[in-house]
CSV table of C-alpha atoms in Angstrom, one decimal:
chain,number,residue,atom,x,y,z
A,285,MET,CA,-22.5,-38.2,-15.2
A,286,ASN,CA,-23.0,-36.2,-12.2
A,287,ASN,CA,-22.3,-32.3,-10.1
A,288,SER,CA,-22.5,-32.8,-6.4
A,289,VAL,CA,-19.6,-32.0,-5.4
A,290,GLN,CA,-20.9,-28.2,-3.3
A,291,SER,CA,-20.4,-24.2,-5.3
A,292,ILE,CA,-18.8,-25.7,-7.8
A,293,GLN,CA,-20.5,-26.3,-10.7
A,294,GLY,CA,-20.2,-28.5,-14.0
A,295,THR,CA,-20.6,-32.3,-15.0
A,296,PHE,CA,-17.6,-35.2,-13.8
A,297,GLU,CA,-18.1,-39.0,-13.8
A,298,PRO,CA,-18.3,-40.0,-9.9
A,299,ASP,CA,-14.9,-41.7,-9.6
A,300,PHE,CA,-12.9,-38.6,-10.6
A,301,ALA,CA,-15.2,-36.9,-7.9
A,302,PRO,CA,-12.0,-36.4,-5.5
A,303,VAL,CA,-9.9,-34.0,-7.7
A,304,VAL,CA,-13.5,-32.1,-8.1
A,305,HIS,CA,-13.3,-32.0,-4.2
A,306,MET,CA,-9.6,-31.2,-4.4
A,307,LEU,CA,-11.2,-27.7,-6.9
A,308,GLN,CA,-13.5,-26.8,-4.4
A,309,ASP,CA,-10.7,-27.0,-1.3
A,310,MET,CA,-8.4,-24.9,-3.2
A,311,LEU,CA,-10.5,-22.4,-3.8
A,312,GLN,CA,-11.8,-21.8,-0.4
A,313,GLN,CA,-8.9,-21.1,0.3
A,314,PRO,CA,-7.4,-17.2,0.6
A,315,GLY,CA,-6.6,-15.1,-2.3
A,316,GLN,CA,-8.1,-18.1,-4.9
A,317,ARG,CA,-10.7,-16.3,-6.7
A,318,GLY,CA,-11.7,-18.7,-9.4
A,319,ALA,CA,-11.0,-22.0,-11.9
A,320,ALA,CA,-12.3,-23.8,-14.2
A,321,LEU,CA,-10.3,-27.7,-14.6
A,322,CYS,CA,-11.9,-29.9,-17.1
A,323,ILE,CA,-10.5,-33.1,-17.9
A,324,TYR,CA,-10.4,-36.3,-21.8
A,325,GLN,CA,-9.4,-39.9,-20.7
A,326,HIS,CA,-8.9,-41.7,-24.2
A,327,GLY,CA,-11.5,-38.8,-25.6
A,328,GLN,CA,-14.2,-38.9,-23.4
A,329,ARG,CA,-14.4,-35.7,-21.6
A,330,VAL,CA,-14.6,-37.1,-17.8
A,331,VAL,CA,-13.8,-33.5,-15.3
A,332,ASP,CA,-15.6,-30.1,-17.2
A,333,VAL,CA,-16.5,-28.3,-13.7
A,334,TRP,CA,-16.1,-24.3,-12.6
A,335,GLY,CA,-16.4,-22.4,-9.5
A,336,GLY,CA,-15.7,-18.8,-7.7
A,337,VAL,CA,-15.7,-15.9,-8.9
A,338,ALA,CA,-14.5,-14.0,-12.5
A,339,ASP,CA,-14.4,-10.5,-11.1
A,340,ARG,CA,-12.2,-8.3,-9.2
A,341,ALA,CA,-14.4,-6.6,-6.2
A,342,GLY,CA,-15.6,-11.3,-6.3
A,343,GLN,CA,-19.2,-10.5,-6.8
A,344,GLN,CA,-20.2,-12.0,-10.2
A,345,PRO,CA,-19.5,-16.2,-10.2
A,346,TRP,CA,-17.4,-17.2,-12.7
A,347,GLN,CA,-19.7,-19.2,-15.3
A,348,GLU,CA,-18.9,-21.8,-18.4
A,349,ASP,CA,-18.5,-19.9,-21.0
A,350,THR,CA,-16.1,-16.8,-18.8
A,351,LEU,CA,-12.1,-16.7,-20.6
A,352,VAL,CA,-9.3,-16.0,-18.9
A,353,ASN,CA,-5.4,-15.0,-20.5
A,354,ILE,CA,-3.9,-18.1,-20.2
A,355,PHE,CA,-1.1,-17.2,-20.7
A,356,SER,CA,1.9,-19.2,-22.1
A,357,SER,CA,-0.1,-21.8,-21.9
A,358,GLY,CA,-1.2,-21.0,-25.6
A,359,LYS,CA,2.9,-21.3,-26.8
A,360,PRO,CA,1.9,-25.4,-28.1
A,361,VAL,CA,-1.8,-24.1,-30.2
A,362,LEU,CA,0.4,-21.6,-31.6
A,363,ALA,CA,3.7,-23.4,-32.3
A,364,VAL,CA,0.8,-27.0,-33.3
A,365,ALA,CA,-1.0,-24.4,-36.2
A,366,LEU,CA,3.6,-24.2,-37.5
A,367,LEU,CA,3.7,-27.8,-37.6
A,368,GLN,CA,0.2,-28.6,-39.9
A,369,LEU,CA,1.8,-26.3,-42.8
A,370,VAL,CA,5.1,-28.7,-42.6
A,371,GLY,CA,2.6,-31.8,-42.8
A,372,GLU,CA,1.8,-30.1,-45.3
A,373,GLY,CA,5.1,-29.5,-47.5
A,374,ARG,CA,4.5,-25.7,-47.2
A,375,LEU,CA,7.6,-25.3,-45.1
A,376,GLU,CA,10.5,-27.6,-43.6
A,377,LEU,CA,12.0,-28.1,-40.1
A,378,ASP,CA,14.9,-28.2,-41.2
A,379,ALA,CA,14.8,-25.2,-44.2
A,380,PRO,CA,15.8,-21.8,-42.0
A,381,VAL,CA,13.4,-19.4,-41.7
A,382,ALA,CA,14.8,-16.8,-44.0
A,383,ARG,CA,13.6,-19.0,-47.0
A,384,TYR,CA,10.4,-18.1,-46.4
A,385,TRP,CA,11.1,-14.9,-44.0
A,386,PRO,CA,13.9,-13.1,-46.5
A,387,GLU,CA,14.7,-9.6,-43.9
A,388,PHE,CA,15.0,-12.7,-40.8
A,389,ALA,CA,18.2,-13.0,-42.2
A,390,GLN,CA,20.0,-10.2,-40.9
A,391,ALA,CA,22.5,-9.9,-38.0
A,392,GLY,CA,23.8,-13.2,-38.2
A,393,LYS,CA,20.7,-15.1,-38.7
A,394,ALA,CA,20.8,-16.6,-41.6
A,395,ALA,CA,20.9,-20.3,-40.3
A,396,ILE,CA,18.5,-20.6,-38.3
A,397,SER,CA,16.5,-23.8,-38.5
A,398,VAL,CA,12.4,-23.8,-37.7
A,399,ARG,CA,13.2,-26.1,-35.5
A,400,GLN,CA,15.7,-24.6,-33.8
A,401,LEU,CA,13.2,-21.3,-33.4
A,402,LEU,CA,10.4,-24.4,-31.8
A,403,ALA,CA,12.5,-25.6,-29.2
A,404,HIS,CA,14.2,-22.5,-28.5
A,405,ARG,CA,17.3,-22.4,-29.7
A,406,SER,CA,17.3,-19.8,-32.3
A,407,GLY,CA,19.5,-17.0,-29.4
A,408,LEU,CA,16.5,-14.6,-30.3
A,409,SER,CA,14.8,-14.7,-26.3
A,410,ALA,CA,14.8,-10.9,-26.3
A,411,LEU,CA,14.9,-7.2,-27.8
A,412,GLY,CA,19.2,-5.9,-26.9
A,413,GLU,CA,16.8,-2.8,-28.1
A,414,PRO,CA,15.9,-0.7,-25.7
A,415,LEU,CA,11.5,-0.4,-27.0
A,416,ALA,CA,8.4,2.5,-26.6
A,417,ALA,CA,5.6,0.9,-24.7
A,418,GLU,CA,3.8,1.5,-27.3
A,419,ALA,CA,6.2,-0.7,-29.9
A,420,LEU,CA,4.1,-3.9,-27.8
A,421,PHE,CA,0.4,-3.4,-29.5
A,422,ASP,CA,2.8,-2.5,-33.2
A,423,TRP,CA,3.0,-5.5,-34.6
A,424,GLN,CA,5.5,-4.4,-37.3
A,425,CYS,CA,6.8,-2.5,-35.2
A,426,MET,CA,7.8,-6.1,-33.5
A,427,ILE,CA,8.9,-7.9,-36.2
A,428,ALA,CA,11.6,-5.5,-37.0
A,429,ALA,CA,13.5,-5.4,-33.9
A,430,LEU,CA,13.5,-9.0,-34.6
A,431,GLU,CA,14.6,-8.8,-37.8
A,432,VAL,CA,18.0,-6.7,-36.6
A,433,GLN,CA,18.2,-8.7,-34.0
A,434,GLN,CA,21.6,-10.3,-33.6
A,435,PRO,CA,21.4,-14.1,-31.5
A,436,TRP,CA,22.8,-13.2,-27.8
A,437,TRP,CA,24.1,-17.3,-28.4
A,438,THR,CA,25.6,-19.3,-32.0
A,439,PRO,CA,21.9,-20.6,-32.4
A,440,GLY,CA,22.0,-23.8,-31.8
A,441,ALA,CA,23.9,-24.7,-29.3
A,442,ALA,CA,22.2,-24.0,-25.7
A,443,HIS,CA,18.6,-22.9,-25.5
A,444,GLY,CA,16.7,-20.4,-23.8
A,445,TYR,CA,13.3,-19.5,-23.4
A,446,ALA,CA,11.6,-16.9,-25.8
A,447,PRO,CA,8.7,-15.8,-23.4
A,448,MET,CA,7.6,-12.9,-26.0
A,449,THR,CA,9.8,-13.4,-28.8
A,450,TYR,CA,7.8,-16.9,-29.4
A,451,GLY,CA,4.9,-15.2,-29.9
A,452,TRP,CA,6.6,-12.5,-33.2
A,453,LEU,CA,9.2,-15.5,-34.5
A,454,LEU,CA,6.4,-18.4,-34.8
A,455,GLY,CA,3.4,-15.8,-35.8
A,456,GLU,CA,5.6,-14.0,-38.5
A,457,LEU,CA,6.7,-17.2,-39.8
A,458,ILE,CA,2.9,-18.4,-40.4
A,459,ARG,CA,2.2,-14.9,-41.9
A,460,ARG,CA,4.9,-15.1,-44.7
A,461,VAL,CA,4.0,-19.6,-45.5
A,462,ASP,CA,-0.3,-19.4,-44.6
A,463,GLY,CA,-1.1,-15.7,-45.8
A,464,CYS,CA,-3.0,-14.7,-43.0
A,465,MET,CA,-2.0,-13.7,-38.8
A,466,PRO,CA,-1.6,-15.8,-36.8
A,467,GLY,CA,-4.5,-16.2,-34.8
A,468,GLU,CA,-7.0,-16.1,-37.7
A,469,ALA,CA,-4.4,-19.4,-38.3
A,470,ILE,CA,-5.7,-20.6,-35.5
A,471,ALA,CA,-9.2,-20.0,-35.3
A,472,ARG,CA,-9.4,-22.4,-38.6
A,473,ARG,CA,-7.6,-24.3,-38.0
A,474,ILE,CA,-7.3,-25.8,-35.1
A,475,ALA,CA,-10.1,-23.7,-32.9
A,476,ARG,CA,-13.5,-24.1,-35.3
A,477,PRO,CA,-12.5,-27.7,-36.0
A,478,LEU,CA,-12.5,-28.7,-32.5
A,479,GLU,CA,-14.3,-26.5,-31.9
A,480,LEU,CA,-12.8,-24.7,-29.0
A,481,GLU,CA,-12.9,-21.8,-26.9
A,482,PHE,CA,-9.5,-20.8,-28.1
A,483,HIS,CA,-8.7,-17.2,-28.3
A,484,VAL,CA,-5.6,-15.0,-29.9
A,485,GLY,CA,-7.4,-11.2,-30.2
A,486,LEU,CA,-10.3,-11.1,-28.8
A,487,GLN,CA,-13.7,-9.8,-31.5
A,488,PRO,CA,-16.6,-7.1,-29.1
A,489,ALA,CA,-18.7,-10.0,-28.2
A,490,GLN,CA,-15.5,-11.7,-26.4
A,491,LEU,CA,-14.5,-9.2,-24.2
A,492,GLU,CA,-17.8,-8.8,-22.1
A,493,ARG,CA,-16.5,-12.7,-20.9
A,494,VAL,CA,-13.9,-12.9,-20.1
A,495,SER,CA,-11.8,-12.7,-15.8
A,496,ASP,CA,-9.1,-9.7,-14.7
A,497,VAL,CA,-6.0,-12.3,-13.6
A,498,SER,CA,-4.7,-10.8,-10.1
A,499,ARG,CA,-1.5,-11.5,-9.1
A,500,ILE,CA,-1.9,-13.3,-5.5
A,501,LYS,CA,-0.9,-10.7,-2.5
A,502,ASN,CA,2.1,-11.6,-0.9
A,503,ALA,CA,3.1,-14.6,-2.8
A,504,LEU,CA,7.1,-15.4,-2.7
A,505,GLY,CA,6.9,-18.1,-5.7
A,506,ASP,CA,10.2,-20.7,-5.5
A,507,GLU,CA,14.0,-20.3,-5.3
A,508,VAL,CA,13.7,-20.5,-9.0
A,509,ALA,CA,11.1,-18.1,-9.0
A,510,GLN,CA,13.1,-16.1,-6.9
A,511,ARG,CA,16.1,-16.2,-8.5
A,512,LEU,CA,14.2,-15.5,-11.9
A,513,TYR,CA,12.3,-12.5,-10.2
A,514,ALA,CA,15.9,-10.4,-9.1
A,515,ARG,CA,17.4,-11.3,-12.1
A,516,MET,CA,14.9,-9.8,-14.6
A,517,LEU,CA,15.4,-6.4,-11.9
A,518,GLN,CA,18.8,-6.3,-13.6
A,519,ALA,CA,17.0,-4.7,-16.8
A,520,LYS,CA,20.1,-5.0,-18.7
A,521,THR,CA,20.8,-9.2,-19.0
A,522,LEU,CA,19.0,-11.9,-21.2
A,523,THR,CA,16.8,-12.3,-18.4
A,524,GLY,CA,15.6,-8.8,-18.2
A,525,LYS,CA,15.5,-7.9,-21.7
A,526,ALA,CA,13.0,-10.9,-22.5
A,527,PHE,CA,10.6,-10.4,-19.8
A,528,THR,CA,10.6,-6.5,-20.1
A,529,ASN,CA,11.4,-4.9,-23.5
A,530,PRO,CA,8.5,-3.7,-24.1
A,531,PRO,CA,8.1,-2.3,-20.4
A,532,SER,CA,4.5,-3.1,-21.3
A,533,MET,CA,5.5,-6.5,-21.5
A,534,MET,CA,4.1,-7.4,-17.7
A,535,THR,CA,1.6,-4.5,-16.6
A,536,SER,CA,-1.0,-5.1,-20.2
A,537,THR,CA,-2.7,-8.3,-18.9
A,538,ASN,CA,-6.3,-6.8,-18.1
A,539,LYS,CA,-6.3,-3.8,-20.7
A,540,LEU,CA,-7.9,-4.0,-23.7
A,541,GLU,CA,-5.1,-3.0,-25.5
A,542,TRP,CA,-4.0,-6.4,-25.0
A,543,ARG,CA,-6.9,-8.0,-25.2
A,544,VAL,CA,-7.7,-7.6,-29.0
A,545,MET,CA,-4.2,-7.8,-30.6
A,546,GLN,CA,-2.5,-10.8,-31.5
A,547,GLN,CA,0.4,-11.9,-30.0
A,548,PRO,CA,-0.2,-16.1,-29.8
A,549,ALA,CA,3.3,-16.5,-27.3
A,550,ALA,CA,1.1,-14.8,-24.2
A,551,ASN,CA,-2.5,-13.0,-24.4
A,552,ALA,CA,-4.4,-16.0,-26.0
A,553,HIS,CA,-7.3,-16.0,-24.2
A,554,ALA,CA,-9.5,-19.5,-23.4
A,555,ASP,CA,-11.3,-21.6,-21.2
A,556,ALA,CA,-10.3,-25.1,-19.7
A,557,ARG,CA,-12.5,-27.6,-21.7
A,558,ALA,CA,-10.1,-25.3,-24.5
A,559,LEU,CA,-6.9,-26.9,-23.2
A,560,ALA,CA,-8.6,-29.9,-22.2
A,561,GLY,CA,-9.7,-30.1,-25.8
A,562,PHE,CA,-6.3,-29.2,-27.5
A,563,TYR,CA,-4.7,-32.0,-26.1
A,564,ASN,CA,-6.9,-34.2,-27.1
A,565,GLY,CA,-7.1,-33.3,-30.4
A,566,LEU,CA,-3.7,-34.4,-30.5
A,567,LEU,CA,-3.5,-37.5,-28.5
A,568,GLN,CA,-7.1,-38.0,-31.3
A,569,GLY,CA,-4.7,-37.0,-34.6
A,570,ARG,CA,-7.0,-35.2,-35.2
A,571,LEU,CA,-4.2,-31.7,-35.7
A,572,LEU,CA,-0.7,-33.4,-36.6
A,573,ASP,CA,0.0,-37.2,-38.0
A,574,GLN,CA,1.7,-39.4,-36.0
A,575,GLN,CA,5.4,-38.9,-37.6
A,576,LEU,CA,4.9,-35.4,-36.7
A,577,LEU,CA,3.3,-35.6,-33.2
A,578,ARG,CA,5.8,-37.6,-32.0
A,579,GLU,CA,8.3,-34.9,-33.3
A,580,MET,CA,6.7,-32.3,-31.1
A,581,GLN,CA,7.2,-35.1,-28.2
A,582,LEU,CA,10.8,-35.4,-29.5
A,583,GLU,CA,14.2,-33.9,-26.6
A,584,HIS,CA,15.1,-30.9,-28.3
A,585,SER,CA,16.3,-29.5,-25.5
A,586,HIS,CA,17.8,-30.0,-22.3
A,587,GLY,CA,20.0,-28.3,-20.0
A,588,MET,CA,20.7,-25.0,-18.2
A,589,ASP,CA,18.2,-22.5,-20.0
A,590,ARG,CA,19.6,-19.3,-20.4
A,591,THR,CA,16.6,-17.0,-19.3
A,592,LEU,CA,15.2,-18.7,-17.3
A,593,LEU,CA,17.8,-19.9,-15.0
A,594,ALA,CA,16.9,-23.8,-14.4
A,595,GLN,CA,16.9,-26.5,-15.8
A,596,THR,CA,14.2,-27.0,-18.8
A,597,ARG,CA,13.6,-29.5,-21.3
A,598,PHE,CA,11.2,-29.4,-24.8
A,599,GLY,CA,10.2,-30.4,-27.8
A,600,LEU,CA,9.3,-28.2,-30.5
A,601,GLY,CA,6.8,-25.4,-28.9
A,602,CYS,CA,6.3,-28.4,-25.5
A,603,MET,CA,8.1,-28.1,-22.3
A,604,LEU,CA,8.8,-31.6,-21.4
A,605,GLU,CA,8.5,-33.9,-17.8
A,606,GLN,CA,11.4,-33.6,-15.5
A,607,PRO,CA,9.8,-36.1,-13.3
A,608,GLY,CA,12.5,-35.1,-10.1
A,609,LEU,CA,12.3,-31.7,-10.4
A,610,ALA,CA,9.4,-30.2,-8.5
A,611,TYR,CA,9.2,-27.1,-10.1
A,612,ALA,CA,9.1,-28.7,-13.5
A,613,SER,CA,7.2,-32.1,-13.1
A,614,TYR,CA,3.4,-32.1,-15.0
A,615,GLY,CA,2.6,-34.4,-11.6
A,616,LEU,CA,1.6,-37.0,-14.3
A,617,GLY,CA,3.8,-40.0,-15.4
A,618,PRO,CA,7.3,-40.3,-17.7
A,619,ARG,CA,6.1,-38.7,-21.2
A,620,ALA,CA,3.6,-36.2,-19.9
A,621,PHE,CA,3.9,-32.7,-21.8
A,622,GLY,CA,2.2,-29.5,-22.2
A,623,HIS,CA,2.7,-25.7,-21.3
A,624,PRO,CA,2.7,-24.4,-17.9
A,625,GLY,CA,1.4,-20.3,-18.8
A,626,ALA,CA,2.1,-17.5,-15.5
A,627,GLY,CA,0.6,-17.9,-12.2
A,628,GLY,CA,-0.7,-20.9,-12.3
A,629,THR,CA,-2.4,-22.1,-15.8
A,630,LEU,CA,-1.7,-25.4,-17.0
A,631,GLY,CA,-2.3,-27.0,-20.5
A,632,CYS,CA,-0.9,-31.1,-20.5
A,633,ALA,CA,-1.7,-34.2,-21.8
A,634,ASP,CA,-0.2,-37.6,-20.5
A,635,PRO,CA,0.1,-40.3,-24.0
A,636,ASP,CA,0.5,-43.3,-21.7
A,637,TYR,CA,-2.6,-42.4,-19.5
A,638,GLY,CA,-4.8,-41.1,-22.6
A,639,LEU,CA,-5.0,-37.9,-20.4
A,640,ALA,CA,-5.5,-34.4,-21.6
A,641,ILE,CA,-5.9,-31.7,-19.1
A,642,GLY,CA,-6.9,-27.7,-19.1
A,643,PHE,CA,-6.6,-25.8,-15.2
A,644,VAL,CA,-6.7,-22.4,-15.4
A,645,THR,CA,-7.5,-19.7,-12.8
A,646,ASN,CA,-7.1,-16.0,-12.3
A,647,SER,CA,-5.7,-16.2,-9.0
A,648,MET,CA,-1.8,-16.0,-10.0
A,649,ASP,CA,0.9,-18.0,-7.6
A,650,ALA,CA,4.0,-16.2,-8.6
A,651,TYR,CA,5.2,-19.6,-10.5
A,652,VAL,CA,7.4,-19.5,-12.8
A,653,MET,CA,6.8,-23.1,-14.4
A,654,MET,CA,4.5,-25.4,-12.9
A,655,ASP,CA,2.2,-24.4,-10.4
A,656,PRO,CA,2.2,-26.3,-7.5
A,657,ARG,CA,-2.1,-26.2,-7.4
A,658,ALA,CA,-1.7,-27.3,-11.2
A,659,GLN,CA,0.5,-30.6,-10.3
A,660,ALA,CA,-1.9,-31.3,-7.6
A,661,LEU,CA,-4.6,-31.7,-9.3
A,662,ASN,CA,-2.7,-33.8,-11.8
A,663,ARG,CA,-0.9,-35.8,-8.6
A,664,CYS,CA,-4.8,-36.8,-7.5
A,665,LEU,CA,-6.0,-37.8,-10.8
A,666,LEU,CA,-3.2,-40.5,-11.6
A,667,ALA,CA,-4.8,-41.5,-8.5
A,668,CYS,CA,-8.2,-41.9,-9.5
A,669,LEU,CA,-6.7,-44.2,-12.5
């Protein structure tokens, strides 16, 4: 192993030095603060590096054990915890959610299946009735609101990304079937067995290792991002409510109550090693059997997304490669899968190349789906193979 790239800490195989050099160059660009990158190839860790600063003042170096909010990059981990219950015969993909959660059947939701929840096809991307800011931190309040929510479209007839409701929907299903909150299920089923620093609901000892995230000044993103942000300002639209109801959704990231709550769609805190380790565990068959892993990667939704207002493609809990679309490609091969997180985080895998990748950063860019920094690192990675 080698760690000779100046100012970047960690280890990497010499063949992958160009990727590490690219990360170092990125961290020297205006607006960039800190980041970490971990890559497995065929089960072997070949890159494990970090650099930059962890605090807003630029005084504290990013450490090996620095944690950061990974936002939606945690969604596939939540989905796998649910799919494990399917593998154990305790949950059926095509059974109605209401079989396990009777109160869910209200307001025309009796036939919505577990599969539809996983694939963003349930019509429950947002809550219609305005909620108080503090409702975000009250699990039972959010569950009660979802129980009486009508679908925004006929379930199964279309798809629309569920940025936040996904965490309560899948999380409550896990709670009903597995008898514990989703953060505990993820820790017991995934994080501890694979020795991953992946946390949904931080404990006091972990809080001091968390890096604040902040937006890069004057970042505009691309056309997809600008269209989405414009619609988000229209509070009564599906997109507006999906991202701003409760209104604390977009403003709580660095708050203590956000870090200690459990919202597995958006508030997992992890390092790059945990994200890469999760996908490596999937590819190595340590989390799901081959049939369920294939099911997870099977296309379930494809086309215009009613929430994101762009073309998306989903399996069960993961976003699938769309090679022709700059905003939606991992920069890897055609079977790549994973999930981006707000501001630039990315966890993904490419089964054809045997790659498992985790990229985390505290410098939030304005892109909605794939971040160009992560895409460039992935393209550089492929050139090294």
